[in-house]
């Protein structure tokens, strides 16, 4: 799946606004994920998953940071995601369907905080982008 | 799947805010659906799918209106949606996967217009609600 030039621009432009607020936005994405899909909490039994917890902010920032790093390497995810791809395949083994769930949660956060920017076109670009990232992170599962 | 009392309250309260914007928000949800998931356009070859078209507004209002009807009959969705259930099973035959795609698009639209109200708890309630409605609409497929 390849992103068009317009899609890449849409991803990067919104990423620039997001990058200054990784902890709050990341924590909210995880909170939405865990609230709507409690099964996703199975990977986080060691976390404090209460609203705004330090764990959620720390880990949320990590996830969004990785998504952003990949956005800076849209033509070669290997440069940004190679280690994460191995981590997910050999250690974390997160169920592939959960990537769609977190993609939905991230997009909801983007819509809530950047309603002007998160137009249908930008929304579609981000859905495609997150799907591409998810595919890369599950590519070594088998 | 049953909605808790808290879930029902969240569904009803947010629908209250949506009900005077059914055309605009319904059209937006559909346009987001078609922008992100081109395959869903297959059921609408007879429509003008351009942003803000009369077709999208009319149909969007119809879709949100049906959700509103469902929201007023949360304890009896089977009966309230019976005709629509027949329509989807015997005429429209929308592939079940598309209900999740539309659910996602509706939730993003709600997040964009009601960021303060569409909390993680509200999102969870709406995800459950639309999922329950989708279940009824596909219940007679086989």
mmCIF file of N, CA and C in Angstrom, chain A:
data_model
loop_
_atom_site.group_PDB
_atom_site.id
_atom_site.type_symbol
_atom_site.label_atom_id
_atom_site.label_comp_id
_atom_site.label_asym_id
_atom_site.label_seq_id
_atom_site.Cartn_x
_atom_site.Cartn_y
_atom_site.Cartn_z
ATOM 1 N N UNK A 1 0.844 -1.194 0.000
ATOM 2 C CA UNK A 1 0.000 0.000 0.000
ATOM 3 C C UNK A 1 0.876 1.239 0.000
ATOM 4 N N UNK A 2 0.698 2.100 -1.015
ATOM 5 C CA UNK A 2 1.530 3.312 -1.049
ATOM 6 C C UNK A 2 0.681 4.551 -0.849
ATOM 7 N N UNK A 3 1.283 5.522 -0.167
ATOM 8 C CA UNK A 3 0.608 6.796 0.044
ATOM 9 C C UNK A 3 0.912 7.725 -1.121
ATOM 10 N N UNK A 4 -0.113 8.448 -1.574
ATOM 11 C CA UNK A 4 0.111 9.459 -2.611
ATOM 12 C C UNK A 4 0.844 10.644 -1.982
ATOM 13 N N UNK A 5 1.332 11.544 -2.826
ATOM 14 C CA UNK A 5 2.015 12.734 -2.302
ATOM 15 C C UNK A 5 1.087 13.537 -1.403
ATOM 16 N N UNK A 6 -0.159 13.662 -1.821
ATOM 17 C CA UNK A 6 -1.123 14.438 -1.030
ATOM 18 C C UNK A 6 -1.348 13.790 0.325
ATOM 19 N N UNK A 7 -1.410 12.453 0.334
ATOM 20 C CA UNK A 7 -1.618 11.742 1.602
ATOM 21 C C UNK A 7 -0.425 11.915 2.526
ATOM 22 N N UNK A 8 0.791 11.814 1.963
ATOM 23 C CA UNK A 8 1.989 11.999 2.779
ATOM 24 C C UNK A 8 1.988 13.392 3.392
ATOM 25 N N UNK A 9 1.637 14.380 2.592
ATOM 26 C CA UNK A 9 1.605 15.763 3.082
ATOM 27 C C UNK A 9 0.602 15.906 4.211
ATOM 28 N N UNK A 10 -0.562 15.266 4.069
ATOM 29 C CA UNK A 10 -1.604 15.357 5.094
ATOM 30 C C UNK A 10 -1.134 14.713 6.398
ATOM 31 N N UNK A 11 -0.436 13.582 6.275
ATOM 32 C CA UNK A 11 0.054 12.899 7.477
ATOM 33 C C UNK A 11 1.080 13.777 8.191
ATOM 34 N N UNK A 12 2.043 14.295 7.422
ATOM 35 C CA UNK A 12 3.120 15.088 8.021
ATOM 36 C C UNK A 12 2.618 16.384 8.624
ATOM 37 N N UNK A 13 1.700 17.031 7.944
ATOM 38 C CA UNK A 13 1.229 18.329 8.420
ATOM 39 C C UNK A 13 0.512 18.200 9.764
ATOM 40 N N UNK A 14 -0.334 17.175 9.896
ATOM 41 C CA UNK A 14 -1.007 16.984 11.181
ATOM 42 C C UNK A 14 -0.033 16.469 12.222
ATOM 43 N N UNK A 15 0.951 15.655 11.796
ATOM 44 C CA UNK A 15 1.934 15.143 12.748
ATOM 45 C C UNK A 15 2.686 16.296 13.421
ATOM 46 N N UNK A 16 2.957 17.353 12.656
ATOM 47 C CA UNK A 16 3.693 18.475 13.242
ATOM 48 C C UNK A 16 2.938 19.077 14.421
ATOM 49 N N UNK A 17 1.621 19.092 14.343
ATOM 50 C CA UNK A 17 0.846 19.650 15.462
ATOM 51 C C UNK A 17 0.799 18.661 16.622
ATOM 52 N N UNK A 18 0.711 17.397 16.298
ATOM 53 C CA UNK A 18 0.594 16.358 17.325
ATOM 54 C C UNK A 18 1.873 16.246 18.133
ATOM 55 N N UNK A 19 3.008 16.434 17.458
ATOM 56 C CA UNK A 19 4.300 16.113 18.060
ATOM 57 C C UNK A 19 4.592 16.926 19.307
ATOM 58 N N UNK A 20 3.888 18.027 19.502
ATOM 59 C CA UNK A 20 4.136 18.826 20.689
ATOM 60 C C UNK A 20 3.280 18.426 21.875
ATOM 61 N N UNK A 21 2.484 17.364 21.727
ATOM 62 C CA UNK A 21 1.506 17.012 22.754
ATOM 63 C C UNK A 21 1.392 15.499 22.926
ATOM 64 N N UNK A 22 2.542 14.821 22.801
ATOM 65 C CA UNK A 22 2.517 13.361 22.727
ATOM 66 C C UNK A 22 1.940 12.692 23.963
ATOM 67 N N UNK A 23 2.293 13.204 25.156
ATOM 68 C CA UNK A 23 1.856 12.514 26.380
ATOM 69 C C UNK A 23 0.343 12.565 26.536
ATOM 70 N N UNK A 24 -0.232 13.741 26.441
ATOM 71 C CA UNK A 24 -1.672 13.883 26.650
ATOM 72 C C UNK A 24 -2.461 13.134 25.574
ATOM 73 N N UNK A 25 -2.071 13.321 24.314
ATOM 74 C CA UNK A 25 -2.803 12.682 23.222
ATOM 75 C C UNK A 25 -2.609 11.169 23.254
ATOM 76 N N UNK A 26 -1.391 10.746 23.548
ATOM 77 C CA UNK A 26 -1.106 9.318 23.609
ATOM 78 C C UNK A 26 -1.864 8.649 24.741
ATOM 79 N N UNK A 27 -1.901 9.310 25.898
ATOM 80 C CA UNK A 27 -2.634 8.764 27.038
ATOM 81 C C UNK A 27 -4.113 8.652 26.698
ATOM 82 N N UNK A 28 -4.649 9.663 26.023
ATOM 83 C CA UNK A 28 -6.075 9.643 25.680
ATOM 84 C C UNK A 28 -6.384 8.529 24.683
ATOM 85 N N UNK A 29 -5.489 8.310 23.725
ATOM 86 C CA UNK A 29 -5.724 7.240 22.749
ATOM 87 C C UNK A 29 -5.801 5.893 23.453
ATOM 88 N N UNK A 30 -4.866 5.676 24.380
ATOM 89 C CA UNK A 30 -4.869 4.407 25.111
ATOM 90 C C UNK A 30 -6.110 4.284 25.979
ATOM 91 N N UNK A 31 -6.500 5.412 26.606
ATOM 92 C CA UNK A 31 -7.679 5.365 27.463
ATOM 93 C C UNK A 31 -8.922 5.017 26.652
ATOM 94 N N UNK A 32 -9.030 5.592 25.441
ATOM 95 C CA UNK A 32 -10.176 5.280 24.576
ATOM 96 C C UNK A 32 -10.131 3.812 24.151
ATOM 97 N N UNK A 33 -8.927 3.338 23.838
ATOM 98 C CA UNK A 33 -8.747 1.944 23.429
ATOM 99 C C UNK A 33 -9.198 1.001 24.533
ATOM 100 N N UNK A 34 -8.701 1.238 25.742
ATOM 101 C CA UNK A 34 -8.995 0.337 26.867
ATOM 102 C C UNK A 34 -10.453 0.421 27.284
ATOM 103 N N UNK A 35 -11.052 1.597 27.117
ATOM 104 C CA UNK A 35 -12.441 1.798 27.513
ATOM 105 C C UNK A 35 -13.394 1.075 26.556
ATOM 106 N N UNK A 36 -13.160 1.241 25.257
ATOM 107 C CA UNK A 36 -14.061 0.637 24.264
ATOM 108 C C UNK A 36 -13.762 -0.848 24.062
ATOM 109 N N UNK A 37 -12.503 -1.238 24.208
ATOM 110 C CA UNK A 37 -12.102 -2.623 23.919
ATOM 111 C C UNK A 37 -11.264 -3.183 25.064
ATOM 112 N N UNK A 38 -11.924 -3.534 26.170
ATOM 113 C CA UNK A 38 -11.183 -3.957 27.365
ATOM 114 C C UNK A 38 -10.238 -5.134 27.131
ATOM 115 N N UNK A 39 -10.509 -5.927 26.092
ATOM 116 C CA UNK A 39 -9.620 -7.068 25.833
ATOM 117 C C UNK A 39 -8.189 -6.598 25.562
ATOM 118 N N UNK A 40 -8.036 -5.345 25.108
ATOM 119 C CA UNK A 40 -6.694 -4.848 24.797
ATOM 120 C C UNK A 40 -5.867 -4.623 26.057
ATOM 121 N N UNK A 41 -6.538 -4.606 27.204
ATOM 122 C CA UNK A 41 -5.799 -4.415 28.447
ATOM 123 C C UNK A 41 -4.975 -5.643 28.819
ATOM 124 N N UNK A 42 -5.221 -6.744 28.135
ATOM 125 C CA UNK A 42 -4.542 -7.988 28.492
ATOM 126 C C UNK A 42 -3.030 -7.875 28.391
ATOM 127 N N UNK A 43 -2.543 -6.932 27.578
ATOM 128 C CA UNK A 43 -1.093 -6.780 27.434
ATOM 129 C C UNK A 43 -0.508 -5.819 28.467
ATOM 130 N N UNK A 44 -1.352 -5.269 29.318
ATOM 131 C CA UNK A 44 -0.918 -4.196 30.211
ATOM 132 C C UNK A 44 -1.294 -4.452 31.666
ATOM 133 N N UNK A 45 -1.217 -5.692 32.079
ATOM 134 C CA UNK A 45 -1.615 -6.019 33.453
ATOM 135 C C UNK A 45 -0.724 -5.313 34.462
ATOM 136 N N UNK A 46 0.470 -4.893 34.019
ATOM 137 C CA UNK A 46 1.401 -4.258 34.947
ATOM 138 C C UNK A 46 1.215 -2.738 35.012
ATOM 139 N N UNK A 47 0.282 -2.217 34.228
ATOM 140 C CA UNK A 47 0.093 -0.771 34.136
ATOM 141 C C UNK A 47 -0.967 -0.252 35.100
ATOM 142 N N UNK A 48 -0.813 1.008 35.463
ATOM 143 C CA UNK A 48 -1.897 1.753 36.076
ATOM 144 C C UNK A 48 -2.646 2.377 34.895
ATOM 145 N N UNK A 49 -3.849 1.866 34.601
ATOM 146 C CA UNK A 49 -4.584 2.338 33.428
ATOM 147 C C UNK A 49 -5.649 3.372 33.773
ATOM 148 N N UNK A 50 -5.534 3.977 34.965
ATOM 149 C CA UNK A 50 -6.521 4.990 35.332
ATOM 150 C C UNK A 50 -6.300 6.263 34.515
ATOM 151 N N UNK A 51 -7.359 7.056 34.407
ATOM 152 C CA UNK A 51 -7.355 8.279 33.610
ATOM 153 C C UNK A 51 -6.125 9.147 33.911
ATOM 154 N N UNK A 52 -5.357 9.461 32.855
ATOM 155 C CA UNK A 52 -4.223 10.354 33.025
ATOM 156 C C UNK A 52 -3.058 9.829 33.829
ATOM 157 N N UNK A 53 -2.991 8.522 34.012
ATOM 158 C CA UNK A 53 -1.899 7.960 34.825
ATOM 159 C C UNK A 53 -0.542 8.190 34.150
ATOM 160 N N UNK A 54 0.506 8.126 34.970
ATOM 161 C CA UNK A 54 1.864 8.287 34.441
ATOM 162 C C UNK A 54 2.176 7.195 33.426
ATOM 163 N N UNK A 55 1.708 5.962 33.705
ATOM 164 C CA UNK A 55 1.932 4.851 32.770
ATOM 165 C C UNK A 55 1.325 5.151 31.397
ATOM 166 N N UNK A 56 0.067 5.633 31.403
ATOM 167 C CA UNK A 56 -0.612 5.908 30.132
ATOM 168 C C UNK A 56 0.095 7.029 29.383
ATOM 169 N N UNK A 57 0.528 8.053 30.105
ATOM 170 C CA UNK A 57 1.179 9.188 29.447
ATOM 171 C C UNK A 57 2.526 8.755 28.879
ATOM 172 N N UNK A 58 3.254 7.978 29.644
ATOM 173 C CA UNK A 58 4.571 7.527 29.203
ATOM 174 C C UNK A 58 4.461 6.625 27.980
ATOM 175 N N UNK A 59 3.564 5.639 28.096
ATOM 176 C CA UNK A 59 3.454 4.676 27.009
ATOM 177 C C UNK A 59 2.750 5.262 25.792
ATOM 178 N N UNK A 60 1.769 6.115 26.043
ATOM 179 C CA UNK A 60 1.073 6.788 24.947
ATOM 180 C C UNK A 60 2.041 7.636 24.133
ATOM 181 N N UNK A 61 2.927 8.335 24.853
ATOM 182 C CA UNK A 61 3.920 9.166 24.171
ATOM 183 C C UNK A 61 4.856 8.305 23.348
ATOM 184 N N UNK A 62 5.193 7.134 23.873
ATOM 185 C CA UNK A 62 6.090 6.222 23.169
ATOM 186 C C UNK A 62 5.456 5.756 21.857
ATOM 187 N N UNK A 63 4.176 5.374 21.943
ATOM 188 C CA UNK A 63 3.484 4.882 20.745
ATOM 189 C C UNK A 63 3.356 5.981 19.699
ATOM 190 N N UNK A 64 2.868 7.152 20.124
ATOM 191 C CA UNK A 64 2.714 8.241 19.151
ATOM 192 C C UNK A 64 4.069 8.665 18.605
ATOM 193 N N UNK A 65 5.086 8.621 19.459
ATOM 194 C CA UNK A 65 6.436 8.964 19.000
ATOM 195 C C UNK A 65 6.903 8.044 17.896
ATOM 196 N N UNK A 66 6.618 6.756 18.046
ATOM 197 C CA UNK A 66 7.014 5.788 17.022
ATOM 198 C C UNK A 66 6.233 6.027 15.733
ATOM 199 N N UNK A 67 4.945 6.335 15.889
ATOM 200 C CA UNK A 67 4.119 6.637 14.719
ATOM 201 C C UNK A 67 4.672 7.857 13.994
ATOM 202 N N UNK A 68 5.118 8.835 14.772
ATOM 203 C CA UNK A 68 5.690 10.038 14.178
ATOM 204 C C UNK A 68 7.020 9.780 13.508
ATOM 205 N N UNK A 69 7.852 8.982 14.155
ATOM 206 C CA UNK A 69 9.151 8.622 13.578
ATOM 207 C C UNK A 69 8.937 7.960 12.215
ATOM 208 N N UNK A 70 7.961 7.076 12.145
ATOM 209 C CA UNK A 70 7.653 6.407 10.876
ATOM 210 C C UNK A 70 7.176 7.417 9.837
ATOM 211 N N UNK A 71 6.458 8.453 10.296
ATOM 212 C CA UNK A 71 5.958 9.472 9.371
ATOM 213 C C UNK A 71 7.098 10.231 8.715
ATOM 214 N N UNK A 72 8.265 10.234 9.377
ATOM 215 C CA UNK A 72 9.419 10.921 8.803
ATOM 216 C C UNK A 72 10.198 10.001 7.861
ATOM 217 N N UNK A 73 9.747 8.760 7.736
ATOM 218 C CA UNK A 73 10.415 7.801 6.869
ATOM 219 C C UNK A 73 9.394 7.045 6.029
ATOM 220 N N UNK A 74 8.490 7.820 5.426
ATOM 221 C CA UNK A 74 7.353 7.216 4.727
ATOM 222 C C UNK A 74 7.767 6.348 3.555
ATOM 223 N N UNK A 75 8.958 6.576 3.019
ATOM 224 C CA UNK A 75 9.363 5.782 1.858
ATOM 225 C C UNK A 75 10.154 4.542 2.256
ATOM 226 N N UNK A 76 10.472 4.419 3.527
ATOM 227 C CA UNK A 76 11.179 3.214 3.977
ATOM 228 C C UNK A 76 10.969 3.028 5.467
ATOM 229 N N UNK A 77 9.913 2.322 5.813
ATOM 230 C CA UNK A 77 9.589 2.102 7.216
ATOM 231 C C UNK A 77 10.696 1.368 7.960
ATOM 232 N N UNK A 78 11.477 0.568 7.216
ATOM 233 C CA UNK A 78 12.561 -0.177 7.847
ATOM 234 C C UNK A 78 13.461 0.719 8.682
ATOM 235 N N UNK A 79 13.690 1.941 8.177
ATOM 236 C CA UNK A 79 14.600 2.838 8.872
ATOM 237 C C UNK A 79 14.078 3.208 10.251
ATOM 238 N N UNK A 80 12.747 3.273 10.385
ATOM 239 C CA UNK A 80 12.181 3.722 11.661
ATOM 240 C C UNK A 80 11.625 2.573 12.498
ATOM 241 N N UNK A 81 11.136 1.525 11.840
ATOM 242 C CA UNK A 81 10.328 0.540 12.566
ATOM 243 C C UNK A 81 10.917 -0.864 12.633
ATOM 244 N N UNK A 82 12.129 -1.030 12.151
ATOM 245 C CA UNK A 82 12.674 -2.394 12.077
ATOM 246 C C UNK A 82 12.723 -3.069 13.450
ATOM 247 N N UNK A 83 13.250 -2.371 14.449
ATOM 248 C CA UNK A 83 13.339 -2.965 15.794
ATOM 249 C C UNK A 83 11.956 -3.205 16.371
ATOM 250 N N UNK A 84 11.049 -2.251 16.173
ATOM 251 C CA UNK A 84 9.688 -2.406 16.695
ATOM 252 C C UNK A 84 8.982 -3.579 16.039
ATOM 253 N N UNK A 85 9.290 -3.794 14.765
ATOM 254 C CA UNK A 85 8.684 -4.907 14.046
ATOM 255 C C UNK A 85 9.110 -6.227 14.694
ATOM 256 N N UNK A 86 10.402 -6.345 15.031
ATOM 257 C CA UNK A 86 10.884 -7.558 15.687
ATOM 258 C C UNK A 86 10.304 -7.689 17.085
ATOM 259 N N UNK A 87 10.243 -6.574 17.788
ATOM 260 C CA UNK A 87 9.696 -6.585 19.150
ATOM 261 C C UNK A 87 8.273 -7.137 19.146
ATOM 262 N N UNK A 88 7.449 -6.674 18.196
ATOM 263 C CA UNK A 88 6.067 -7.123 18.146
ATOM 264 C C UNK A 88 5.972 -8.583 17.725
ATOM 265 N N UNK A 89 6.871 -9.017 16.849
ATOM 266 C CA UNK A 89 6.789 -10.394 16.347
ATOM 267 C C UNK A 89 7.266 -11.405 17.385
ATOM 268 N N UNK A 90 8.377 -11.088 18.072
ATOM 269 C CA UNK A 90 8.999 -12.101 18.928
ATOM 270 C C UNK A 90 8.718 -11.947 20.414
ATOM 271 N N UNK A 91 8.369 -10.731 20.844
ATOM 272 C CA UNK A 91 8.087 -10.522 22.260
ATOM 273 C C UNK A 91 6.617 -10.221 22.536
ATOM 274 N N UNK A 92 6.142 -9.100 21.980
ATOM 275 C CA UNK A 92 4.822 -8.603 22.353
ATOM 276 C C UNK A 92 3.684 -9.464 21.809
ATOM 277 N N UNK A 93 3.810 -9.835 20.543
ATOM 278 C CA UNK A 93 2.792 -10.684 19.895
ATOM 279 C C UNK A 93 1.381 -10.150 20.091
ATOM 280 N N UNK A 94 1.223 -8.847 19.900
ATOM 281 C CA UNK A 94 -0.098 -8.235 19.980
ATOM 282 C C UNK A 94 -0.956 -8.775 18.841
ATOM 283 N N UNK A 95 -2.179 -9.189 19.160
ATOM 284 C CA UNK A 95 -3.115 -9.681 18.148
ATOM 285 C C UNK A 95 -3.252 -8.690 16.992
ATOM 286 N N UNK A 96 -3.106 -9.138 15.762
ATOM 287 C CA UNK A 96 -3.202 -8.219 14.626
ATOM 288 C C UNK A 96 -4.462 -7.348 14.626
ATOM 289 N N UNK A 97 -5.587 -7.888 15.045
ATOM 290 C CA UNK A 97 -6.811 -7.081 14.994
ATOM 291 C C UNK A 97 -6.730 -5.876 15.932
ATOM 292 N N UNK A 98 -5.890 -5.977 16.973
ATOM 293 C CA UNK A 98 -5.787 -4.856 17.911
ATOM 294 C C UNK A 98 -5.169 -3.621 17.282
ATOM 295 N N UNK A 99 -4.384 -3.834 16.214
ATOM 296 C CA UNK A 99 -3.816 -2.676 15.536
ATOM 297 C C UNK A 99 -4.916 -1.816 14.920
ATOM 298 N N UNK A 100 -5.971 -2.479 14.425
ATOM 299 C CA UNK A 100 -7.087 -1.698 13.879
ATOM 300 C C UNK A 100 -7.806 -0.953 14.992
ATOM 301 N N UNK A 101 -7.877 -1.585 16.160
ATOM 302 C CA UNK A 101 -8.567 -0.952 17.276
ATOM 303 C C UNK A 101 -7.812 0.292 17.729
ATOM 304 N N UNK A 102 -6.480 0.202 17.820
ATOM 305 C CA UNK A 102 -5.733 1.371 18.269
ATOM 306 C C UNK A 102 -5.711 2.437 17.176
ATOM 307 N N UNK A 103 -5.743 2.001 15.917
ATOM 308 C CA UNK A 103 -5.808 2.967 14.828
ATOM 309 C C UNK A 103 -7.088 3.802 14.949
ATOM 310 N N UNK A 104 -8.184 3.131 15.235
ATOM 311 C CA UNK A 104 -9.467 3.819 15.427
ATOM 312 C C UNK A 104 -9.376 4.776 16.613
ATOM 313 N N UNK A 105 -8.764 4.345 17.710
ATOM 314 C CA UNK A 105 -8.642 5.193 18.895
ATOM 315 C C UNK A 105 -7.794 6.427 18.598
ATOM 316 N N UNK A 106 -6.679 6.240 17.903
ATOM 317 C CA UNK A 106 -5.806 7.374 17.552
ATOM 318 C C UNK A 106 -6.563 8.360 16.657
ATOM 319 N N UNK A 107 -7.291 7.848 15.683
ATOM 320 C CA UNK A 107 -8.032 8.734 14.777
ATOM 321 C C UNK A 107 -9.112 9.510 15.513
ATOM 322 N N UNK A 108 -9.746 8.878 16.499
ATOM 323 C CA UNK A 108 -10.756 9.578 17.284
ATOM 324 C C UNK A 108 -10.110 10.726 18.056
ATOM 325 N N UNK A 109 -8.921 10.493 18.601
ATOM 326 C CA UNK A 109 -8.200 11.545 19.326
ATOM 327 C C UNK A 109 -7.869 12.694 18.376
ATOM 328 N N UNK A 110 -7.390 12.355 17.189
ATOM 329 C CA UNK A 110 -7.046 13.397 16.218
ATOM 330 C C UNK A 110 -8.280 14.225 15.860
ATOM 331 N N UNK A 111 -9.402 13.542 15.665
ATOM 332 C CA UNK A 111 -10.637 14.252 15.313
ATOM 333 C C UNK A 111 -11.085 15.158 16.448
ATOM 334 N N UNK A 112 -10.950 14.679 17.679
ATOM 335 C CA UNK A 112 -11.402 15.448 18.832
ATOM 336 C C UNK A 112 -10.535 16.686 19.062
ATOM 337 N N UNK A 113 -9.239 16.568 18.817
ATOM 338 C CA UNK A 113 -8.340 17.688 19.124
ATOM 339 C C UNK A 113 -8.031 18.574 17.929
ATOM 340 N N UNK A 114 -8.166 18.052 16.724
ATOM 341 C CA UNK A 114 -7.854 18.826 15.522
ATOM 342 C C UNK A 114 -8.993 18.719 14.509
ATOM 343 N N UNK A 115 -10.224 19.102 14.924
ATOM 344 C CA UNK A 115 -11.371 18.897 14.039
ATOM 345 C C UNK A 115 -11.238 19.639 12.700
ATOM 346 N N UNK A 116 -10.623 20.827 12.722
ATOM 347 C CA UNK A 116 -10.464 21.580 11.466
ATOM 348 C C UNK A 116 -9.534 20.852 10.507
ATOM 349 N N UNK A 117 -8.432 20.343 11.070
ATOM 350 C CA UNK A 117 -7.426 19.704 10.215
ATOM 351 C C UNK A 117 -7.841 18.301 9.802
ATOM 352 N N UNK A 118 -8.601 17.611 10.651
ATOM 353 C CA UNK A 118 -8.925 16.208 10.395
ATOM 354 C C UNK A 118 -10.118 16.102 9.452
ATOM 355 N N UNK A 119 -9.929 16.676 8.271
ATOM 356 C CA UNK A 119 -10.948 16.622 7.220
ATOM 357 C C UNK A 119 -11.105 15.182 6.739
ATOM 358 N N UNK A 120 -12.155 14.886 5.960
ATOM 359 C CA UNK A 120 -12.284 13.530 5.411
ATOM 360 C C UNK A 120 -11.032 13.082 4.649
ATOM 361 N N UNK A 121 -10.386 14.006 3.932
ATOM 362 C CA UNK A 121 -9.202 13.617 3.163
ATOM 363 C C UNK A 121 -8.039 13.263 4.095
ATOM 364 N N UNK A 122 -7.829 14.099 5.108
ATOM 365 C CA UNK A 122 -6.751 13.836 6.061
ATOM 366 C C UNK A 122 -7.051 12.568 6.856
ATOM 367 N N UNK A 123 -8.295 12.393 7.212
ATOM 368 C CA UNK A 123 -8.769 11.199 7.921
ATOM 369 C C UNK A 123 -8.439 9.950 7.098
ATOM 370 N N UNK A 124 -8.762 9.983 5.816
ATOM 371 C CA UNK A 124 -8.490 8.831 4.950
ATOM 372 C C UNK A 124 -6.985 8.581 4.853
ATOM 373 N N UNK A 125 -6.199 9.654 4.766
ATOM 374 C CA UNK A 125 -4.743 9.509 4.671
ATOM 375 C C UNK A 125 -4.183 8.860 5.939
ATOM 376 N N UNK A 126 -4.661 9.292 7.083
ATOM 377 C CA UNK A 126 -4.197 8.719 8.342
ATOM 378 C C UNK A 126 -4.633 7.273 8.507
ATOM 379 N N UNK A 127 -5.831 6.941 8.068
ATOM 380 C CA UNK A 127 -6.287 5.550 8.173
ATOM 381 C C UNK A 127 -5.370 4.652 7.337
ATOM 382 N N UNK A 128 -5.041 5.129 6.132
ATOM 383 C CA UNK A 128 -4.159 4.368 5.240
ATOM 384 C C UNK A 128 -2.776 4.255 5.873
ATOM 385 N N UNK A 129 -2.290 5.371 6.408
ATOM 386 C CA UNK A 129 -0.964 5.413 6.998
ATOM 387 C C UNK A 129 -0.851 4.463 8.191
ATOM 388 N N UNK A 130 -1.812 4.535 9.103
ATOM 389 C CA UNK A 130 -1.775 3.672 10.286
ATOM 390 C C UNK A 130 -1.916 2.204 9.898
ATOM 391 N N UNK A 131 -2.678 1.928 8.848
ATOM 392 C CA UNK A 131 -2.796 0.553 8.357
ATOM 393 C C UNK A 131 -1.443 0.075 7.821
ATOM 394 N N UNK A 132 -0.726 0.960 7.150
ATOM 395 C CA UNK A 132 0.585 0.598 6.619
ATOM 396 C C UNK A 132 1.573 0.337 7.755
ATOM 397 N N UNK A 133 1.546 1.186 8.782
ATOM 398 C CA UNK A 133 2.412 0.989 9.945
ATOM 399 C C UNK A 133 2.076 -0.339 10.619
ATOM 400 N N UNK A 134 0.790 -0.588 10.811
ATOM 401 C CA UNK A 134 0.351 -1.838 11.459
ATOM 402 C C UNK A 134 0.812 -3.053 10.667
ATOM 403 N N UNK A 135 0.686 -2.982 9.359
ATOM 404 C CA UNK A 135 1.105 -4.109 8.525
ATOM 405 C C UNK A 135 2.599 -4.357 8.708
ATOM 406 N N UNK A 136 3.380 -3.278 8.791
ATOM 407 C CA UNK A 136 4.816 -3.436 8.946
ATOM 408 C C UNK A 136 5.160 -4.044 10.298
ATOM 409 N N UNK A 137 4.408 -3.675 11.333
ATOM 410 C CA UNK A 137 4.697 -4.188 12.675
ATOM 411 C C UNK A 137 4.283 -5.647 12.846
ATOM 412 N N UNK A 138 3.452 -6.158 11.958
ATOM 413 C CA UNK A 138 3.030 -7.561 12.071
ATOM 414 C C UNK A 138 3.659 -8.431 10.992
ATOM 415 N N UNK A 139 4.552 -7.836 10.205
ATOM 416 C CA UNK A 139 5.050 -8.536 9.026
ATOM 417 C C UNK A 139 5.913 -9.743 9.376
ATOM 418 N N UNK A 140 6.562 -9.729 10.550
ATOM 419 C CA UNK A 140 7.438 -10.846 10.889
ATOM 420 C C UNK A 140 6.759 -11.890 11.768
ATOM 421 N N UNK A 141 5.441 -11.756 11.983
ATOM 422 C CA UNK A 141 4.734 -12.700 12.853
ATOM 423 C C UNK A 141 4.873 -14.126 12.341
ATOM 424 N N UNK A 142 4.827 -14.294 11.037
ATOM 425 C CA UNK A 142 5.003 -15.630 10.457
ATOM 426 C C UNK A 142 5.560 -15.486 9.049
#
